[in-house]
Short mmCIF file of C-alpha atoms and ligand atoms in Angstrom, two decimals:
data_model
loop_
_atom_site.label_atom_id
_atom_site.label_comp_id
_atom_site.label_asym_id
_atom_site.label_seq_id
_atom_site.Cartn_x
_atom_site.Cartn_y
_atom_site.Cartn_z
CA MET A 27 0.00 0.00 0.00
CA ILE A 28 1.39 3.43 -0.96
CA TYR A 29 0.59 6.43 1.22
CA SER A 30 1.72 10.00 0.82
CA LYS A 31 3.67 11.89 3.44
CA ILE A 32 4.64 15.52 3.89
CA THR A 33 8.44 15.52 3.86
CA GLY A 34 9.07 19.28 3.90
CA THR A 35 7.25 22.56 4.47
CA GLY A 36 8.00 26.20 3.74
CA SER A 37 6.29 29.57 3.84
CA ASP A 38 6.81 33.17 2.86
CA VAL A 39 5.29 36.59 3.38
CA PRO A 40 6.08 39.89 1.65
CA GLU A 41 8.38 42.22 3.55
CA LYS A 42 5.90 45.10 3.85
CA ILE A 43 3.78 45.00 7.00
CA LEU A 44 0.51 46.90 7.39
CA THR A 45 -0.46 47.17 11.05
CA ASN A 46 -3.91 47.91 12.41
CA VAL A 47 -2.62 51.35 13.38
CA ASP A 48 -1.57 51.91 9.75
CA LEU A 49 -5.12 50.94 8.71
CA GLU A 50 -6.58 53.56 11.07
CA LYS A 51 -5.12 56.13 8.65
CA ILE A 52 -6.82 54.51 5.65
CA VAL A 53 -10.34 53.66 6.86
CA ASP A 54 -12.58 54.48 9.82
CA THR A 55 -11.43 51.65 12.08
CA SER A 56 -9.33 51.11 15.20
CA ASP A 57 -6.67 48.71 16.38
CA ASP A 58 -8.96 47.81 19.28
CA TRP A 59 -11.94 46.98 16.99
CA ILE A 60 -9.84 44.80 14.66
CA ARG A 61 -8.07 42.95 17.49
CA SER A 62 -11.21 42.31 19.51
CA ARG A 63 -13.35 41.16 16.52
CA THR A 64 -10.68 39.20 14.61
CA GLY A 65 -7.49 38.74 16.65
CA ILE A 66 -5.55 40.22 13.72
CA CYS A 67 -2.72 42.66 14.59
CA GLN A 68 -1.00 43.04 11.24
CA ARG A 69 -0.91 41.69 7.70
CA HIS A 70 1.75 41.55 4.97
CA VAL A 71 1.17 43.31 1.68
CA ARG A 72 2.97 42.57 -1.58
CA ALA A 73 5.47 45.02 -3.03
CA GLU A 74 4.38 46.75 -6.23
CA ASP A 75 6.42 44.39 -8.40
CA GLU A 76 5.67 41.24 -6.35
CA VAL A 77 3.24 38.61 -7.70
CA THR A 78 1.73 35.44 -6.26
CA SER A 79 4.32 33.19 -7.93
CA ASP A 80 7.15 35.13 -6.21
CA LEU A 81 5.72 34.23 -2.80
CA ALA A 82 4.99 30.69 -4.00
CA LEU A 83 8.57 30.33 -5.24
CA ARG A 84 10.15 31.28 -1.91
CA ALA A 85 7.76 29.02 0.06
CA ALA A 86 8.39 26.16 -2.39
CA GLN A 87 12.18 26.55 -2.23
CA ARG A 88 12.04 26.39 1.58
CA ALA A 89 9.81 23.29 1.46
CA LEU A 90 12.12 21.57 -1.04
CA HIS A 91 15.15 22.45 1.09
CA ALA A 92 13.45 21.05 4.22
CA ALA A 93 12.64 17.84 2.33
CA GLY A 94 16.16 17.56 0.92
CA ILE A 95 14.72 17.41 -2.59
CA ALA A 96 16.09 19.01 -5.75
CA ALA A 97 13.52 20.89 -7.82
CA GLU A 98 14.19 18.58 -10.81
CA GLN A 99 12.70 15.69 -8.82
CA VAL A 100 9.26 17.33 -8.64
CA ASP A 101 6.78 15.73 -11.05
CA LEU A 102 3.57 17.46 -9.97
CA ILE A 103 2.97 21.09 -8.98
CA ILE A 104 -0.42 22.22 -7.74
CA VAL A 105 -0.93 25.84 -6.74
CA ALA A 106 -4.09 26.72 -4.85
CA THR A 107 -4.78 30.39 -5.45
CA THR A 108 -7.57 32.91 -5.89
CA THR A 109 -5.11 35.55 -7.03
CA PRO A 110 -3.13 34.10 -9.96
CA ASP A 111 -0.37 36.15 -11.61
CA MET A 112 -2.29 36.10 -14.90
CA VAL A 113 -5.50 34.76 -16.38
CA PHE A 114 -3.23 32.21 -18.03
CA PRO A 115 -0.84 30.48 -17.90
CA SER A 116 -1.53 29.07 -14.47
CA THR A 117 0.53 30.26 -11.52
CA ALA A 118 1.67 26.63 -11.18
CA CYS A 119 3.22 26.78 -14.68
CA ILE A 120 4.86 30.11 -13.86
CA LEU A 121 6.19 28.63 -10.61
CA GLN A 122 7.40 25.54 -12.48
CA ALA A 123 9.47 27.74 -14.81
CA LYS A 124 10.85 29.80 -11.92
CA LEU A 125 11.92 26.58 -10.19
CA GLY A 126 13.57 25.32 -13.37
CA VAL A 127 11.36 22.22 -13.51
CA THR A 128 10.58 20.94 -17.00
CA GLN A 129 8.82 17.65 -16.28
CA GLY A 130 5.49 16.53 -14.91
CA ALA A 131 2.16 18.31 -14.59
CA ALA A 132 1.45 21.77 -13.20
CA PHE A 133 -1.96 23.32 -12.64
CA ASP A 134 -3.87 25.70 -10.37
CA ILE A 135 -6.94 24.89 -8.37
CA GLN A 136 -9.49 27.40 -7.18
CA ALA A 137 -11.38 26.70 -3.97
CA VAL A 138 -10.60 30.05 -2.31
CA CYS A 139 -9.65 29.56 1.37
CA THR A 140 -10.15 25.75 1.14
CA GLY A 141 -7.75 25.66 -1.80
CA PHE A 142 -4.85 24.07 0.04
CA VAL A 143 -6.98 21.24 1.45
CA TYR A 144 -8.34 20.60 -2.06
CA ALA A 145 -4.82 20.65 -3.56
CA LEU A 146 -3.45 18.35 -0.86
CA SER A 147 -6.27 15.89 -1.48
CA ILE A 148 -5.63 15.87 -5.25
CA ALA A 149 -1.87 15.41 -4.82
CA ASP A 150 -2.49 12.62 -2.29
CA GLN A 151 -4.55 10.71 -4.88
CA PHE A 152 -1.77 11.06 -7.49
CA ILE A 153 0.89 9.79 -5.06
CA ARG A 154 -1.23 6.90 -3.80
CA SER A 155 -1.99 5.82 -7.36
CA GLY A 156 1.76 5.54 -7.98
CA SER A 157 1.73 7.97 -10.89
CA VAL A 158 3.58 10.79 -9.08
CA LYS A 159 6.74 10.46 -7.00
CA CYS A 160 7.19 13.99 -5.72
CA ALA A 161 4.44 16.58 -5.51
CA LEU A 162 4.77 20.22 -4.59
CA VAL A 163 1.53 21.56 -3.13
CA VAL A 164 1.37 25.32 -2.65
CA GLY A 165 -1.22 27.74 -1.29
CA ALA A 166 -0.26 31.24 -2.41
CA GLU A 167 -2.13 34.53 -2.46
CA THR A 168 -1.74 38.21 -3.09
CA PHE A 169 -5.24 38.56 -1.68
CA THR A 170 -4.82 42.28 -1.01
CA ASN A 171 -5.28 42.70 -4.80
CA LEU A 172 -8.95 41.89 -4.25
CA LEU A 173 -9.58 44.44 -1.49
CA ASP A 174 -11.43 47.72 -1.60
CA TRP A 175 -9.30 49.80 0.77
CA ASN A 176 -12.33 52.03 1.44
CA ASP A 177 -14.40 49.11 2.76
CA ARG A 178 -13.61 48.65 6.45
CA ASN A 179 -15.84 45.55 6.59
CA THR A 180 -13.35 43.57 4.50
CA CYS A 181 -10.01 45.33 4.03
CA VAL A 182 -8.91 44.78 7.63
CA LEU A 183 -9.27 40.99 7.38
CA PHE A 184 -6.89 39.82 4.66
CA GLY A 185 -3.19 39.66 3.82
CA ASP A 186 -0.67 38.16 1.38
CA GLY A 187 1.45 35.04 1.84
CA ALA A 188 2.32 31.55 0.69
CA GLY A 189 2.82 28.11 2.19
CA ALA A 190 4.11 24.95 0.53
CA VAL A 191 4.56 21.27 1.26
CA VAL A 192 6.47 18.48 -0.48
CA LEU A 193 4.52 15.23 -0.69
CA GLN A 194 6.26 11.91 -1.33
CA PRO A 195 5.33 8.22 -1.24
CA ALA A 196 5.69 6.41 2.09
CA SER A 197 4.91 2.97 3.44
CA GLU A 198 2.73 4.43 6.21
CA PRO A 199 0.57 7.61 6.47
CA GLY A 200 1.29 10.47 5.97
CA ILE A 201 -2.09 11.54 4.88
CA TYR A 202 -4.74 9.34 6.54
CA SER A 203 -7.74 10.82 4.74
CA THR A 204 -9.05 13.95 3.07
CA HIS A 205 -12.65 15.14 2.82
CA LEU A 206 -13.85 17.75 0.33
CA HIS A 207 -17.20 19.53 0.06
CA ALA A 208 -18.83 22.37 -1.83
CA ASP A 209 -22.22 24.04 -1.95
CA GLY A 210 -22.44 26.69 -4.64
CA ARG A 211 -25.71 28.13 -3.37
CA HIS A 212 -23.90 30.41 -0.91
CA VAL A 213 -22.26 32.72 -3.44
CA ASP A 214 -24.20 35.71 -2.06
CA ILE A 215 -22.46 35.77 1.32
CA LEU A 216 -18.87 35.80 0.03
CA SER A 217 -17.62 36.56 -3.46
CA VAL A 218 -15.57 38.74 -5.75
CA PRO A 219 -18.26 39.23 -8.39
CA GLY A 220 -16.08 40.52 -11.20
CA SER A 221 -14.21 39.27 -14.26
CA ILE A 222 -12.28 40.53 -17.25
CA SER A 223 -13.88 41.14 -20.61
CA ALA A 224 -12.70 43.04 -23.67
CA GLY A 225 -9.64 44.23 -21.79
CA ALA A 226 -11.49 45.70 -18.81
CA ALA A 227 -12.78 44.64 -15.42
CA VAL A 228 -16.51 43.96 -15.42
CA GLY A 229 -18.67 43.67 -12.35
CA SER A 230 -17.11 44.37 -8.98
CA PRO A 231 -13.62 42.88 -8.65
CA THR A 232 -13.33 43.31 -4.86
CA VAL A 233 -14.43 41.17 -1.90
CA GLN A 234 -18.13 41.39 -0.99
CA MET A 235 -19.03 39.74 2.28
CA ASP A 236 -21.87 39.25 4.74
CA GLY A 237 -19.58 38.86 7.76
CA GLY A 238 -22.15 37.47 10.18
CA ALA A 239 -23.42 34.83 7.73
CA VAL A 240 -19.88 33.81 6.82
CA PHE A 241 -19.00 33.48 10.50
CA LYS A 242 -21.90 31.12 11.25
CA PHE A 243 -21.41 29.03 8.11
CA ALA A 244 -17.65 28.72 8.66
CA VAL A 245 -17.98 27.45 12.24
CA LYS A 246 -20.68 24.95 11.21
CA VAL A 247 -18.77 23.36 8.33
CA LEU A 248 -15.34 23.46 10.00
CA LYS A 249 -16.88 21.40 12.78
CA GLN A 250 -18.62 19.03 10.32
CA ALA A 251 -15.49 18.44 8.24
CA SER A 252 -13.38 17.88 11.36
CA LEU A 253 -15.83 15.32 12.78
CA GLU A 254 -15.92 13.56 9.40
CA ALA A 255 -12.13 13.09 9.46
CA LEU A 256 -12.24 11.80 13.04
CA ALA A 257 -15.08 9.36 12.28
CA THR A 258 -13.39 8.03 9.13
CA ASN A 259 -10.25 7.24 11.09
CA HIS A 260 -12.09 5.97 14.21
CA ILE A 261 -10.38 8.45 16.51
CA SER A 262 -11.50 11.28 18.78
CA MET A 263 -10.20 14.82 19.16
CA ASP A 264 -8.14 13.53 22.14
CA ASP A 265 -6.04 11.54 19.66
CA VAL A 266 -5.24 14.67 17.63
CA ASP A 267 -2.08 16.49 18.72
CA TRP A 268 -2.80 19.73 16.86
CA PHE A 269 -5.78 21.29 15.13
CA ILE A 270 -5.02 23.71 12.28
CA PRO A 271 -8.21 25.38 11.08
CA HIS A 272 -8.26 27.97 8.31
CA GLN A 273 -6.80 31.16 9.79
CA ALA A 274 -9.69 33.53 9.04
CA ASN A 275 -10.01 35.07 12.45
CA VAL A 276 -9.52 34.10 16.07
CA ARG A 277 -13.23 34.14 16.94
CA ILE A 278 -14.09 31.63 14.20
CA ILE A 279 -11.16 29.47 15.34
CA GLU A 280 -12.15 29.67 19.02
CA ALA A 281 -15.82 28.96 18.31
CA THR A 282 -14.91 25.92 16.19
CA ALA A 283 -12.46 24.59 18.79
CA ALA A 284 -15.11 24.99 21.50
CA LYS A 285 -17.66 23.01 19.44
CA LEU A 286 -15.07 20.25 18.95
CA LYS A 287 -14.07 20.43 22.65
CA MET A 288 -10.48 21.00 21.54
CA PRO A 289 -8.48 23.09 24.05
CA MET A 290 -6.96 26.20 22.46
CA SER A 291 -3.56 25.03 23.79
CA ARG A 292 -3.63 22.41 20.99
CA VAL A 293 -4.87 24.75 18.25
CA ILE A 294 -2.33 26.47 15.99
CA VAL A 295 -3.21 30.16 15.64
CA THR A 296 -1.05 32.36 13.43
CA VAL A 297 -3.65 34.78 12.08
CA ALA A 298 -2.55 37.65 14.37
CA ASN A 299 0.62 38.15 12.35
CA HIS A 300 -0.64 37.79 8.79
CA GLY A 301 -4.44 38.07 8.70
CA ASN A 302 -6.48 35.80 6.46
CA THR A 303 -4.20 34.67 3.63
CA SER A 304 -6.90 32.49 2.03
CA ALA A 305 -5.41 29.36 0.39
CA ALA A 306 -2.04 30.06 2.02
CA SER A 307 -3.29 30.14 5.60
CA ILE A 308 -3.19 26.42 6.49
CA PRO A 309 0.22 25.56 4.97
CA MET A 310 1.66 28.76 6.47
CA ALA A 311 0.38 27.79 9.94
CA LEU A 312 1.71 24.25 9.50
CA ASP A 313 5.16 25.51 8.49
CA ILE A 314 5.33 28.14 11.23
CA ALA A 315 4.38 25.63 13.95
CA LEU A 316 6.81 22.99 12.65
CA ARG A 317 9.68 25.45 12.53
CA ASP A 318 8.98 26.91 16.01
CA GLY A 319 8.95 23.38 17.46
CA ARG A 320 5.30 23.14 18.48
CA ILE A 321 4.57 20.38 15.96
CA LYS A 322 6.91 17.41 16.31
CA PRO A 323 7.59 14.46 13.99
CA GLY A 324 5.05 11.67 14.44
CA GLN A 325 2.27 13.94 15.69
CA LYS A 326 -1.24 13.80 14.27
CA ILE A 327 -2.68 17.01 12.88
CA LEU A 328 -6.20 17.78 11.78
CA LEU A 329 -6.45 20.42 9.04
CA ALA A 330 -9.83 22.03 8.33
CA GLY A 331 -10.56 24.65 5.70
CA VAL A 332 -13.52 26.73 4.59
CA GLY A 333 -13.83 29.33 1.88
CA GLY A 334 -15.87 31.04 -0.78
CA GLY A 335 -18.01 28.86 -2.98
CA PHE A 336 -18.77 27.77 -0.38
CA THR A 337 -16.11 25.11 -0.17
CA TRP A 338 -14.89 23.25 2.87
CA GLY A 339 -12.85 20.21 3.77
CA SER A 340 -10.46 18.50 6.14
CA ALA A 341 -7.38 16.30 6.18
CA LEU A 342 -5.98 14.11 8.94
CA ILE A 343 -2.21 13.91 8.60
CA GLN A 344 0.79 12.64 10.53
CA MET A 345 4.09 14.49 10.30
N1 ACO B 14 -13.71 48.89 12.14
C1 ACO B 14 -14.68 49.43 12.87
N2 ACO B 14 -15.97 49.11 12.73
C2 ACO B 14 -16.27 48.18 11.81
C3 ACO B 14 -15.31 47.59 11.01
C4 ACO B 14 -13.98 47.98 11.18
N3 ACO B 14 -12.97 47.45 10.47
N4 ACO B 14 -15.90 46.71 10.19
C5 ACO B 14 -17.20 46.76 10.46
N5 ACO B 14 -17.43 47.66 11.43
C6 ACO B 14 -18.70 48.03 11.99
C7 ACO B 14 -19.86 47.74 11.06
O1 ACO B 14 -20.04 48.80 10.16
C8 ACO B 14 -21.00 47.62 12.03
O2 ACO B 14 -21.41 48.90 12.38
P1 ACO B 14 -22.96 49.23 12.62
O3 ACO B 14 -23.38 48.32 13.76
O4 ACO B 14 -22.95 50.66 12.96
O5 ACO B 14 -23.63 48.89 11.33
C9 ACO B 14 -20.35 46.99 13.22
O6 ACO B 14 -18.93 47.22 13.12
C10 ACO B 14 -20.53 45.50 13.27
O7 ACO B 14 -20.07 45.15 14.55
P2 ACO B 14 -20.30 43.73 15.10
O8 ACO B 14 -21.66 43.23 14.73
O9 ACO B 14 -19.94 43.72 16.52
O10 ACO B 14 -19.24 42.93 14.29
P3 ACO B 14 -19.05 41.41 14.37
O11 ACO B 14 -18.80 41.01 15.78
O12 ACO B 14 -20.11 40.69 13.61
O13 ACO B 14 -17.69 41.23 13.60
C11 ACO B 14 -16.74 40.46 11.58
C12 ACO B 14 -17.62 41.49 12.23
C13 ACO B 14 -15.33 40.55 12.16
C14 ACO B 14 -16.67 40.71 10.09
C15 ACO B 14 -17.34 39.06 11.86
O14 ACO B 14 -18.66 38.99 11.41
C16 ACO B 14 -16.55 37.97 11.23
O15 ACO B 14 -15.49 37.62 11.70
N6 ACO B 14 -17.06 37.38 10.15
C17 ACO B 14 -16.32 36.40 9.42
C18 ACO B 14 -15.66 37.11 8.31
C19 ACO B 14 -14.43 36.46 7.82
O16 ACO B 14 -13.59 35.96 8.53
N7 ACO B 14 -14.28 36.50 6.53
C20 ACO B 14 -13.09 36.01 5.95
C21 ACO B 14 -13.38 35.41 4.69
S1 ACO B 14 -14.26 33.98 4.89
C22 ACO B 14 -13.25 32.78 5.05
O17 ACO B 14 -12.09 32.90 5.06
C23 ACO B 14 -13.89 31.51 5.22
#
């Protein structure tokens, strides 16, 4: 039986930091309001000449280095992103070229903030089928591109960043199971309802959100997806060393952990330092917690994501 295992992780954020106090000068908000409602203290914002694949490249290089893998060994690249460099080619193809890889498949997937869980699940299937030997799975966003900096309801929530993992075959898990869901009826509560046509933006190419509805839906499905992973693997939350939910905001994370009866001491929370980085948030949190020593080899981790679509999903993994 072939399983897949994460053998290296990496992450990256742009240098420029935008604090809550900086935001006070842009919109009618306050550090106190943002911290108390979201737990976010600062976010990173791309430089003018920085694109999603630049962040993806640095995260990928760190993940490859951690895995002890040369880029030429990669035979599948999946980039989960809502903010691709271009309409086409895919950010995965652009990343492939920047890495100097010329073999295998490369494609993007779009499941907004659940993107990394979707990408991990897809890569896991390729590895377990035996058709891929080394997958690079990246969540990367320049999500600040989609913000209306006059809309205090949304612009305080998001930031830019990237996280990456290397996935390789192993004789034991690795990835125990992944669980993906979508329900396209909920487009009205979270979307960027714009596109490009005849060389111009049509519609409204910035984030529109019903914050209260998103909050309730996110907590509900993060709990459902987490319980599904536990049930599939016949374990309880007590058997999980760390819970990494999508880093949207601390109140969603705390409410979900409470519903799962998971103590916050075993929940990885990194959102304070980078805001909601959409598809990048889970692999960034995983990398940060591995590198600071919280997550140790052999530990079981439950990942749970939720995002626009709506999409949601979970993965039970062992490092
Ligand atoms: N600064 C100051 N005031 C603000 C701000 C701001 N940045 N944003 C909104 N407000 C105001 C509103 O205008 C409103 O004012 P009003 O009552 O005069 O109309 C008031 O604050 C709303 O306050 P609350 O109801 O107390 O806000 P709430 O506790 O619902 O928090 C929040 C709002 C943070 C958006 C919450 O609903 C939430 O976290 N929702 C989830 C949103 C989210 O995380 N989205 C991320 C994308 S989804 C994903 O990743 C899955």
